[in-house]
Amino acid sequence: MEFIGEKTQDGVTRREFRLAVDGDAVPGVIWAPEGAKGPRPLILLGHGGSQHKKVANLTAAAISHAQKLGYATLAIDAPGHGDRITREQAEKARAAAAEAGRKAQQGERPQAAARPTRDAGVALKHVAEWTAALDAAQGLDFVGAGQPVGYWGVSMGTRFGVPFVAQEPRITAAIFGLFGVFPGLEDHKAAAEAIRIPLMFIYQWEDELMTREQGLALFSAFGSTEKTMHINPGRHVEIPAHERDGWLGFWERHLGRA
Amino acid sequence: MEFIGEKTQDGVTRREFRLAVDGDAVPGVIWAPEGAKGPRPLILLGHGGSQHKKVANLTAAAISHAQKLGYATLAIDAPGHGDRITREQAEKARAAAAEAGRKAQQGERPQAAARPTRDAGVALKHVAEWTAALDAAQGLDFVGAGQPVGYWGVSMGTRFGVPFVAQEPRITAAIFGLFGVFPGLEDHKAAAEAIRIPLMFIYQWEDELMTREQGLALFSAFGSTEKTMHINPGRHVEIPAHERDGWLGFWERHLGRA
C-alpha cells in the first residue's frame, strides 16, 4: 500500500494509495477521522458501473461514516474504471451507460448496460483485489484487524460484492442493491445463497435496467436469516436520500461505534 | 370523550376513554408524556385482527413515541375487538386466528383468517370511529389541532387504515403492512391508489396468510410518490425488532419533534 496523496477537510482525512495486486497497480482511497488512532470498524465501498472510487455518493458516505460513527472507509477502482483507464475512455464509458439507460427507458431492456461487469474473469480478478485491499487496510494502525468490517455496493458494486462477501469471513454485514438474478450469472446467484451475514438489499421499483422479478429473486436467494429489502419508486439511479440515513443506522447496529 | 382511567409510569401517562360514535361507546386510550402541555404530533395506532388497543406492541410503540419523540399516541378497539366483546368472545377469536394460522402453515391458504375484516360495512363504521377519535383528540390541550398526525397499522390495521387515511387530510404520513390486494376488496385497492402522503409498507416474505404478489400489488397501488416497502424473512407476526427503530426515524423525519 503506497500512499500518494493526503487531504484533510471537515475533520476527515482522505489518503490516496496504490496497491500492487497480480501485477496491476490498483488505485484506492481510504477515509478516516482526522488524527484517528487505534482500531475501528471499516466499511468497503464498491462503486457502480462507469463510476469510480471517489464518485460523489461514495465520498459523501465515507465522510458520514467518519464524522458520525468514527469509522474508516475504503474504496478502490474496479477493473476498467477510474484511474485504471484514461479520461477519454472513462467519458466514453459514461456516455455508453447513459445511452443504454435512455434506450432502456424507451423499452429496450439492454443487458448491454451491465455487460462489461458480467465477465466471470473480471469478477475473480476484482475479488482478489478487494481481498488484498482489506489485508492492507487491516495493517494500518488506524484500522487494525479484528474489528467489524462492512461492505456496501449497489449495481456493479453488488455484481462484484456478492462473490467477494461470499468468500470473505471478515465481512460482518453488507448492503447490496440494484442487481438481480440474470441468465448466465448462475455463479453469482450461488454466491448469494452462500452469504449468511445480516444484509440490506435496496431496489428501485421502476429500474429500467432490470425487472422487479430479477431483484426479488436475488433478495430471495441470499442465505442470510437477517435480511431486509427496501423497495422505493423510481429509476436505477434514483435511490431516495432517506435511505442513506437508514444505512448509517444499519452500520451502527451491526458494526457498533468506533 | 369520557375519561375513565389514568395511569402514569416511566414518564408516560396513559388515559383510557370512551367515545360515543353513532350510538356505540368506542373504547380508546391515549398516551402522552407525563405533564404534557400544548400541541404536539399525534400517532394513531390501528391494532391487528383478534388484538386490542393495548396489545403489547401497540403499548410499547406508544411509550417510545412519548419518551423519545414527545408525541401523543391514540388507539381504539375495532368493532368486534377488545372491550367491545366479552373476554370469552375475545378468547374464541384468538383461538380461531391461531387455528387459521396453523392451517395456513400447512398449505391451506385461508382467506378465512382475515374474513371478518373484509366486510365493507364494518370498514365504513370503523373509519367513522377513527374520524371521531381524531376530532376528539385534537380537542385535548396536550394534542391540539394543526399538528402533524401519523397513522400506523399493519394487517387488519391496514385493512381499516387505508380507507381511513385515503379520506382524512389531517394524516400526513403512514406506516402500513401485512396486507395485500385481494379479490372482492376492490374498494380497498382504490383507496390505496388515492393516498398521496409519504408512507412505509412492511411485508413478511413468508407470510402464511397472503402471497408475495398480493403484498407487492398493494405497495404498487399506493399513489404516493414517496413510499418505501420493507420486506423481511419470516411469517405474518414475525416483523423483526429492528423495524421498530426504523419507524421512530420515519415519524421523526415526517412529523418532526414535539
Coordinates of C-alpha atoms in Angstrom, one line a residue:
Chain A
M1 CA 0.0 0.0 0.0
E2 CA 1.8 3.0 -1.3
F3 CA 0.3 6.4 -0.2
I4 CA 0.4 9.0 -2.9
G5 CA -1.7 11.9 -1.5
E6 CA -3.4 13.1 1.6
K7 CA -6.1 15.8 2.2
T8 CA -7.9 16.7 5.4
Q9 CA -11.2 18.6 5.4
D10 CA -14.1 18.9 7.9
G11 CA -12.4 16.6 10.3
V12 CA -11.9 13.8 7.8
T13 CA -8.5 12.7 6.3
R14 CA -8.6 11.1 2.9
R15 CA -5.5 9.2 1.8
E16 CA -5.0 8.0 -1.8
F17 CA -2.9 4.9 -2.4
R18 CA -1.9 2.4 -5.0
L19 CA -1.8 -1.3 -4.2
A20 CA 0.1 -3.9 -6.2
V21 CA -2.1 -6.9 -7.0
D22 CA -1.2 -9.6 -9.5
G23 CA 1.0 -7.1 -11.5
D24 CA -1.7 -4.4 -11.5
A25 CA -1.4 -1.1 -9.6
V26 CA -4.9 -0.8 -8.1
P27 CA -5.8 2.8 -7.2
G28 CA -7.6 3.2 -3.9
V29 CA -8.6 5.7 -1.3
I30 CA -9.2 5.4 2.5
W31 CA -11.0 8.0 4.7
A32 CA -10.8 8.2 8.5
P33 CA -11.5 10.8 11.2
E34 CA -8.6 13.3 11.4
G35 CA -6.0 12.2 13.7
A36 CA -7.6 8.7 14.0
K37 CA -5.5 6.3 16.2
G38 CA -6.2 2.7 17.0
P39 CA -8.6 0.1 15.6
R40 CA -12.0 0.9 14.4
P41 CA -14.8 -0.6 12.1
L42 CA -14.1 -0.4 8.4
I43 CA -16.5 -0.1 5.5
L44 CA -15.6 -1.1 2.0
L45 CA -17.4 0.8 -0.8
G46 CA -17.9 -0.8 -4.2
H47 CA -18.7 1.8 -6.9
G48 CA -21.2 1.4 -9.7
G49 CA -20.6 0.8 -13.4
S50 CA -18.9 3.8 -15.2
Q51 CA -18.2 5.3 -11.8
H52 CA -15.0 5.4 -9.7
K53 CA -13.7 5.3 -6.1
K54 CA -14.3 9.0 -5.3
V55 CA -17.7 9.5 -7.1
A56 CA -19.9 11.9 -5.1
N57 CA -22.1 9.4 -3.3
L58 CA -19.2 7.3 -2.2
T59 CA -17.3 10.3 -0.9
A60 CA -20.4 11.6 0.9
A61 CA -20.9 8.2 2.6
A62 CA -17.3 8.0 3.6
I63 CA -17.4 11.4 5.2
S64 CA -20.6 10.5 7.1
H65 CA -19.0 7.3 8.4
A66 CA -16.0 9.2 9.7
Q67 CA -18.0 12.1 11.2
K68 CA -21.0 10.3 12.6
L69 CA -19.6 6.9 13.5
G70 CA -15.8 7.3 13.7
Y71 CA -15.3 4.6 11.0
A72 CA -12.6 4.2 8.3
T73 CA -13.9 3.7 4.8
L74 CA -12.1 2.3 1.8
A75 CA -12.8 2.3 -2.0
I76 CA -10.9 1.0 -5.0
D77 CA -11.3 1.5 -8.7
A78 CA -12.8 -1.6 -10.3
P79 CA -11.0 -3.0 -13.4
G80 CA -11.7 -0.7 -16.4
H81 CA -12.8 2.2 -14.2
G82 CA -11.5 5.4 -12.6
D83 CA -7.7 5.8 -12.7
R84 CA -7.3 2.4 -14.4
I85 CA -8.4 4.0 -17.7
T86 CA -7.8 7.3 -19.5
R87 CA -10.1 10.2 -19.1
E88 CA -11.3 9.7 -22.7
Q89 CA -12.1 6.0 -22.0
A90 CA -14.0 7.0 -18.9
E91 CA -16.0 9.6 -20.8
K92 CA -16.8 7.1 -23.5
A93 CA -18.0 4.5 -20.9
R94 CA -20.2 7.1 -19.1
A95 CA -21.7 8.1 -22.5
A96 CA -22.4 4.4 -23.3
A97 CA -24.0 3.8 -19.9
A98 CA -26.2 6.9 -20.4
E99 CA -27.2 5.8 -23.9
A100 CA -28.1 2.4 -22.6
G101 CA -30.2 4.0 -19.9
R102 CA -32.0 6.1 -22.4
K103 CA -32.7 3.1 -24.6
A104 CA -33.9 1.1 -21.6
Q105 CA -36.4 3.9 -20.8
Q106 CA -37.7 3.6 -24.3
G107 CA -38.5 -0.1 -23.7
E108 CA -35.3 -1.7 -25.0
R109 CA -34.2 -3.6 -21.9
P110 CA -30.4 -3.8 -22.6
Q111 CA -28.4 -6.5 -20.9
A112 CA -25.7 -4.4 -22.6
A113 CA -25.7 -1.7 -19.9
A114 CA -24.2 -4.1 -17.4
R115 CA -22.5 -6.5 -19.8
P116 CA -18.8 -5.5 -19.1
T117 CA -19.3 -6.5 -15.5
R118 CA -20.8 -9.9 -16.4
D119 CA -17.4 -11.4 -17.2
A120 CA -16.5 -14.1 -14.6
G121 CA -12.8 -13.5 -15.1
V122 CA -13.1 -9.8 -14.2
A123 CA -15.1 -10.7 -11.1
L124 CA -12.5 -13.2 -9.9
K125 CA -9.8 -10.6 -10.5
H126 CA -11.7 -7.8 -8.6
V127 CA -12.5 -10.2 -5.7
A128 CA -8.7 -10.8 -5.4
E129 CA -8.2 -7.0 -5.4
W130 CA -10.7 -6.5 -2.6
T131 CA -9.1 -9.2 -0.5
A132 CA -5.7 -7.6 -0.9
A133 CA -7.1 -4.1 -0.1
L134 CA -8.7 -5.4 3.1
D135 CA -5.5 -7.2 4.1
A136 CA -3.5 -3.9 3.5
A137 CA -6.1 -1.8 5.4
Q138 CA -6.0 -4.1 8.4
G139 CA -2.3 -3.4 8.6
L140 CA -2.9 0.3 9.1
D141 CA -2.7 1.5 12.8
F142 CA -6.0 3.4 12.5
V143 CA -7.9 0.4 11.2
G144 CA -6.3 -2.8 12.6
A145 CA -7.5 -6.4 12.4
G146 CA -10.3 -8.0 14.4
Q147 CA -12.7 -5.1 14.1
P148 CA -16.1 -5.4 12.3
V149 CA -16.0 -4.8 8.5
G150 CA -18.9 -3.9 6.3
Y151 CA -19.3 -4.0 2.6
W152 CA -21.6 -1.5 0.7
G153 CA -22.1 -1.6 -3.1
V154 CA -25.1 -1.4 -5.4
S155 CA -25.5 -2.2 -9.1
M156 CA -21.9 -3.2 -10.2
G157 CA -21.0 -2.9 -6.6
T158 CA -23.3 -5.8 -5.9
R159 CA -22.2 -7.7 -9.0
F160 CA -18.6 -7.8 -7.6
G161 CA -19.5 -7.5 -4.0
V162 CA -21.6 -10.7 -3.7
P163 CA -18.8 -13.1 -4.8
F164 CA -16.3 -11.1 -2.6
V165 CA -18.5 -11.2 0.5
A166 CA -19.5 -14.8 0.0
Q167 CA -15.9 -16.0 0.5
E168 CA -14.6 -13.3 2.9
P169 CA -15.3 -14.2 6.6
R170 CA -14.0 -10.8 7.8
I171 CA -17.1 -9.1 6.4
T172 CA -19.8 -9.0 9.1
A173 CA -22.7 -7.1 7.5
A174 CA -23.4 -5.8 3.9
I175 CA -25.6 -3.5 1.9
F176 CA -26.4 -4.5 -1.7
G177 CA -28.9 -3.5 -4.3
L178 CA -29.8 -2.6 -7.8
F179 CA -28.9 -6.0 -9.1
G180 CA -30.8 -9.3 -9.8
V181 CA -30.6 -12.9 -10.8
F182 CA -29.6 -12.9 -14.5
P183 CA -29.3 -15.7 -17.1
G184 CA -25.6 -16.7 -17.5
L185 CA -24.8 -15.5 -14.0
E186 CA -25.6 -18.7 -12.1
D187 CA -22.3 -18.4 -10.1
H188 CA -23.5 -15.0 -8.8
K189 CA -26.7 -16.5 -7.5
A190 CA -24.8 -19.4 -5.9
A191 CA -22.6 -16.9 -4.2
A192 CA -25.7 -15.0 -2.9
E193 CA -27.0 -18.3 -1.5
A194 CA -23.8 -18.8 0.4
I195 CA -24.0 -15.5 2.2
R196 CA -25.1 -15.8 5.9
I197 CA -24.4 -12.3 7.4
P198 CA -27.1 -9.6 8.1
L199 CA -27.8 -7.6 5.0
M200 CA -29.9 -4.9 3.5
F201 CA -30.9 -5.0 -0.2
I202 CA -32.0 -1.8 -1.9
Y203 CA -34.2 -1.9 -5.0
Q204 CA -35.8 0.6 -7.3
W205 CA -39.3 -0.3 -8.4
E206 CA -39.1 1.3 -11.9
D207 CA -35.5 0.2 -12.5
E208 CA -35.0 0.5 -16.3
L209 CA -32.1 -1.9 -16.3
M210 CA -33.7 -5.0 -14.7
T211 CA -37.1 -6.3 -13.8
R212 CA -38.9 -6.4 -10.5
E213 CA -38.8 -10.2 -10.6
Q214 CA -35.0 -10.3 -11.1
G215 CA -34.4 -8.2 -8.0
L216 CA -36.9 -10.1 -5.8
A217 CA -35.2 -13.3 -6.9
L218 CA -31.8 -12.1 -5.8
F219 CA -33.2 -10.9 -2.4
S220 CA -34.9 -14.4 -2.0
A221 CA -31.6 -16.1 -2.9
F222 CA -29.5 -14.6 -0.1
G223 CA -28.8 -17.3 2.6
S224 CA -29.0 -14.8 5.4
T225 CA -31.6 -15.2 8.1
E226 CA -31.5 -11.4 8.8
K227 CA -32.0 -9.7 5.5
T228 CA -34.3 -6.8 4.6
M229 CA -35.3 -5.5 1.2
H230 CA -36.1 -1.8 0.8
I231 CA -38.1 -1.0 -2.4
N232 CA -38.6 2.6 -3.5
P233 CA -40.2 4.2 -6.5
G234 CA -38.1 5.5 -9.3
R235 CA -35.4 4.5 -11.7
H236 CA -32.0 2.9 -11.3
V237 CA -30.0 5.9 -10.1
E238 CA -32.9 7.4 -8.1
I239 CA -32.4 5.8 -4.6
P240 CA -34.1 8.4 -2.3
A241 CA -31.9 10.4 0.2
H242 CA -33.7 8.9 3.2
E243 CA -32.2 5.5 2.6
R244 CA -28.7 7.0 3.3
D245 CA -29.8 7.7 6.9
G246 CA -31.0 4.2 7.2
W247 CA -27.6 2.9 6.1
L248 CA -25.9 4.7 8.9
G249 CA -28.3 3.1 11.4
F250 CA -27.7 -0.3 9.8
W251 CA -23.9 0.1 10.2
E252 CA -24.2 1.3 13.8
R253 CA -26.5 -1.6 14.7
H254 CA -24.2 -4.2 13.1
L255 CA -20.7 -2.8 13.4
G256 CA -21.0 -0.7 16.6
R257 CA -19.3 2.7 17.1
A258 CA -15.6 3.4 16.9
Chain B
M1 CA -64.5 11.8 25.1
E2 CA -65.2 10.5 28.6
F3 CA -62.1 9.6 30.6
I4 CA -62.4 6.6 32.7
G5 CA -58.9 5.8 34.0
E6 CA -55.4 7.2 34.1
K7 CA -52.0 5.7 35.0
T8 CA -48.5 7.2 34.8
Q9 CA -45.4 5.1 34.6
D10 CA -41.8 5.8 33.3
G11 CA -42.7 9.4 32.4
V12 CA -45.7 8.4 30.3
T13 CA -49.4 9.0 31.2
R14 CA -52.0 6.6 29.7
R15 CA -55.6 7.8 29.8
E16 CA -58.4 5.4 29.0
F17 CA -61.6 6.8 27.5
R18 CA -64.9 6.0 25.9
L19 CA -66.2 7.9 22.9
A20 CA -69.8 7.9 21.7
V21 CA -69.9 7.3 17.9
D22 CA -73.2 6.5 16.1
G23 CA -74.7 5.0 19.3
D24 CA -71.7 2.9 20.2
A25 CA -69.3 3.6 23.1
V26 CA -65.9 3.1 21.4
P27 CA -63.2 2.2 24.0
G28 CA -59.9 4.1 23.5
V29 CA -56.6 5.0 25.1
I30 CA -54.3 7.9 24.6
W31 CA -50.7 8.1 25.8
A32 CA -48.6 11.3 26.2
P33 CA -45.5 12.4 28.1
E34 CA -46.2 12.9 31.8
G35 CA -47.3 16.5 32.4
A36 CA -47.6 17.2 28.6
K37 CA -48.9 20.7 27.9
G38 CA -49.5 22.3 24.5
P39 CA -49.8 20.9 21.0
R40 CA -47.7 18.0 19.7
P41 CA -47.7 15.4 16.9
L42 CA -50.1 12.6 17.3
I43 CA -49.9 9.0 16.1
L44 CA -53.0 6.8 15.6
L45 CA -52.4 3.0 16.1
G46 CA -54.7 0.5 14.4
H47 CA -54.4 -2.9 16.1
G48 CA -54.4 -6.3 14.3
G49 CA -57.2 -8.9 14.0
S50 CA -58.0 -10.6 17.3
Q51 CA -55.9 -7.9 19.1
H52 CA -56.9 -4.8 21.0
K53 CA -56.0 -1.2 21.7
K54 CA -53.4 -2.0 24.5
V55 CA -51.8 -5.1 23.0
A56 CA -48.1 -5.3 23.8
N57 CA -46.7 -4.0 20.5
L58 CA -49.0 -1.0 20.5
T59 CA -48.3 -0.1 24.1
A60 CA -44.6 -0.4 23.5
A61 CA -44.8 1.8 20.5
A62 CA -46.9 4.4 22.3
I63 CA -44.3 4.6 25.2
S64 CA -41.5 5.0 22.7
H65 CA -43.3 7.8 20.9
A66 CA -43.8 9.7 24.2
Q67 CA -40.3 9.0 25.7
K68 CA -38.2 9.5 22.5
L69 CA -40.2 12.0 20.4
G70 CA -42.6 13.7 22.9
Y71 CA -45.6 12.6 20.8
A72 CA -49.2 11.7 21.9
T73 CA -50.5 8.3 20.7
L74 CA -54.1 7.1 20.4
A75 CA -55.6 3.7 19.9
I76 CA -59.2 2.5 19.8
D77 CA -60.7 -1.0 19.8
A78 CA -62.0 -2.0 16.3
P79 CA -65.6 -3.3 16.1
G80 CA -65.7 -6.9 17.5
H81 CA -62.4 -6.5 19.3
G82 CA -61.1 -5.6 22.8
D83 CA -63.6 -4.2 25.2
R84 CA -66.3 -4.3 22.6
I85 CA -66.7 -8.0 23.1
T86 CA -66.7 -10.3 26.2
R87 CA -63.5 -12.0 27.3
E88 CA -64.9 -15.3 26.2
Q89 CA -65.6 -14.0 22.7
A90 CA -62.1 -12.5 22.5
E91 CA -60.5 -15.8 23.5
K92 CA -62.6 -17.6 20.9
A93 CA -61.5 -15.1 18.2
R94 CA -57.8 -15.5 19.2
A95 CA -58.1 -19.3 19.1
A96 CA -59.8 -19.1 15.6
A97 CA -57.0 -16.8 14.3
A98 CA -54.3 -19.2 15.7
E99 CA -56.0 -22.2 14.1
A100 CA -56.3 -20.4 10.8
G101 CA -52.5 -19.6 11.1
R102 CA -51.7 -23.2 11.7
K103 CA -53.8 -24.4 8.8
A104 CA -52.1 -21.7 6.6
Q105 CA -48.7 -23.1 7.5
Q106 CA -49.8 -26.5 6.4
G107 CA -50.6 -25.1 3.0
E108 CA -54.3 -24.2 3.3
R109 CA -54.2 -20.6 2.4
P110 CA -57.3 -19.4 4.3
Q111 CA -59.0 -16.2 3.3
A112 CA -60.9 -17.1 6.4
A113 CA -58.3 -15.7 8.8
A114 CA -58.9 -12.2 7.7
R115 CA -62.5 -12.6 6.6
P116 CA -64.3 -10.8 9.4
T117 CA -62.4 -7.6 8.5
R118 CA -63.4 -7.9 4.8
D119 CA -66.9 -6.6 5.4
A120 CA -67.3 -3.1 3.7
G121 CA -69.9 -2.1 6.3
V122 CA -67.5 -2.7 9.2
A123 CA -64.8 -0.7 7.4
L124 CA -67.1 2.3 6.9
K125 CA -68.2 2.1 10.5
H126 CA -64.6 2.0 11.8
V127 CA -63.5 4.8 9.5
A128 CA -66.2 7.0 11.1
E129 CA -64.9 6.0 14.6
W130 CA -61.3 6.9 13.6
T131 CA -62.5 10.3 12.4
A132 CA -64.4 10.9 15.6
A133 CA -61.4 9.8 17.7
L134 CA -59.1 12.2 15.8
D135 CA -61.6 15.1 16.2
A136 CA -61.8 14.4 20.0
A137 CA -58.0 14.1 20.4
Q138 CA -57.4 17.4 18.6
G139 CA -59.7 19.0 21.2
L140 CA -57.3 18.0 24.0
D141 CA -54.9 20.7 25.2
F142 CA -51.9 18.3 25.1
V143 CA -52.6 17.4 21.4
G144 CA -54.3 20.4 19.7
A145 CA -55.2 20.8 16.1
G146 CA -52.8 21.8 13.3
Q147 CA -50.0 19.5 14.3
P148 CA -48.8 16.6 12.1
V149 CA -50.7 13.3 12.5
G150 CA -49.4 9.8 11.6
Y151 CA -51.3 6.5 11.2
W152 CA -49.7 3.2 11.9
G153 CA -51.4 -0.1 11.4
V154 CA -50.5 -3.5 9.9
S155 CA -52.6 -6.4 8.9
M156 CA -56.2 -5.5 10.0
G157 CA -54.7 -2.1 10.9
T158 CA -54.0 -1.7 7.2
R159 CA -57.3 -3.1 6.1
F160 CA -59.1 -0.4 8.1
G161 CA -56.3 2.2 7.9
V162 CA -56.1 2.5 4.1
P163 CA -59.8 3.7 3.6
F164 CA -59.4 6.0 6.7
V165 CA -56.2 7.6 5.6
A166 CA -57.4 7.9 2.0
Q167 CA -60.2 10.3 3.0
E168 CA -58.5 12.0 6.0
P169 CA -56.5 15.1 5.0
R170 CA -55.1 15.6 8.6
I171 CA -52.9 12.4 8.3
T172 CA -49.5 13.5 7.0
A173 CA -47.6 10.1 6.9
A174 CA -48.5 6.5 7.5
I175 CA -47.0 3.1 8.1
F176 CA -48.9 0.1 6.7
G177 CA -48.1 -3.6 6.1
L178 CA -49.1 -7.2 6.2
F179 CA -52.0 -6.8 3.8
G180 CA -52.5 -7.1 0.1
V181 CA -54.7 -6.7 -2.9
F182 CA -57.5 -9.3 -2.5
P183 CA -60.4 -10.4 -4.7
G184 CA -63.6 -8.7 -3.6
L185 CA -61.7 -5.8 -1.9
E186 CA -61.5 -3.5 -5.0
D187 CA -62.6 -0.5 -2.8
H188 CA -59.6 -1.1 -0.7
K189 CA -57.2 -1.0 -3.7
A190 CA -59.0 2.1 -5.0
A191 CA -58.4 3.8 -1.6
A192 CA -54.7 2.9 -1.7
E193 CA -54.5 4.5 -5.1
A194 CA -56.0 7.7 -3.7
I195 CA -53.3 8.0 -1.0
R196 CA -50.6 10.6 -1.7
I197 CA -48.7 11.0 1.6
P198 CA -45.3 9.6 2.4
L199 CA -45.6 6.0 3.6
M200 CA -43.8 2.9 4.6
F201 CA -45.1 -0.6 3.8
I202 CA -43.9 -3.6 5.9
Y203 CA -44.1 -7.1 4.5
Q204 CA -43.1 -10.6 5.6
W205 CA -41.6 -12.7 2.8
E206 CA -43.1 -16.0 4.2
D207 CA -46.4 -14.6 5.3
E208 CA -48.7 -17.6 5.6
L209 CA -51.9 -15.5 5.2
M210 CA -51.2 -13.9 1.9
T211 CA -48.9 -14.2 -1.2
R212 CA -45.9 -12.2 -2.1
E213 CA -47.7 -11.0 -5.2
Q214 CA -50.7 -9.7 -3.2
G215 CA -48.4 -7.6 -1.0
L216 CA -46.3 -6.3 -3.9
A217 CA -49.5 -5.4 -5.7
L218 CA -50.7 -3.3 -2.7
F219 CA -47.4 -1.5 -2.5
S220 CA -47.5 -0.8 -6.2
A221 CA -51.1 0.5 -5.9
F222 CA -50.4 3.3 -3.4
G223 CA -50.5 6.7 -5.1
S224 CA -47.7 8.2 -3.0
T225 CA -44.5 9.3 -4.8
E226 CA -42.6 8.8 -1.5
K227 CA -43.3 5.2 -0.5
T228 CA -40.9 2.5 0.7
M229 CA -41.5 -1.2 1.1
H230 CA -39.5 -3.2 3.7
I231 CA -39.5 -6.9 3.1
N232 CA -38.2 -9.2 5.8
P233 CA -38.0 -13.0 6.1
G234 CA -40.5 -14.8 8.3
R235 CA -44.2 -15.3 8.9
H236 CA -47.1 -12.9 9.5
V237 CA -46.4 -12.0 13.1
E238 CA -42.6 -12.1 12.8
I239 CA -41.7 -8.5 11.9
P240 CA -38.1 -8.1 13.2
A241 CA -37.4 -5.8 16.1
H242 CA -35.0 -3.5 14.0
E243 CA -38.0 -2.3 12.0
R244 CA -39.4 -0.6 15.1
D245 CA -36.3 1.7 15.3
G246 CA -36.9 2.5 11.7
W247 CA -40.5 3.5 12.4
L248 CA -39.3 6.0 15.0
G249 CA -36.9 7.5 12.4
F250 CA -39.8 7.6 9.9
W251 CA -42.0 9.5 12.3
E252 CA -39.3 12.0 13.3
R253 CA -38.5 12.7 9.6
H254 CA -42.1 13.3 8.7
L255 CA -43.8 14.6 11.8
G256 CA -40.8 16.4 13.5
R257 CA -40.3 16.5 17.2
A258 CA -42.7 17.7 19.9

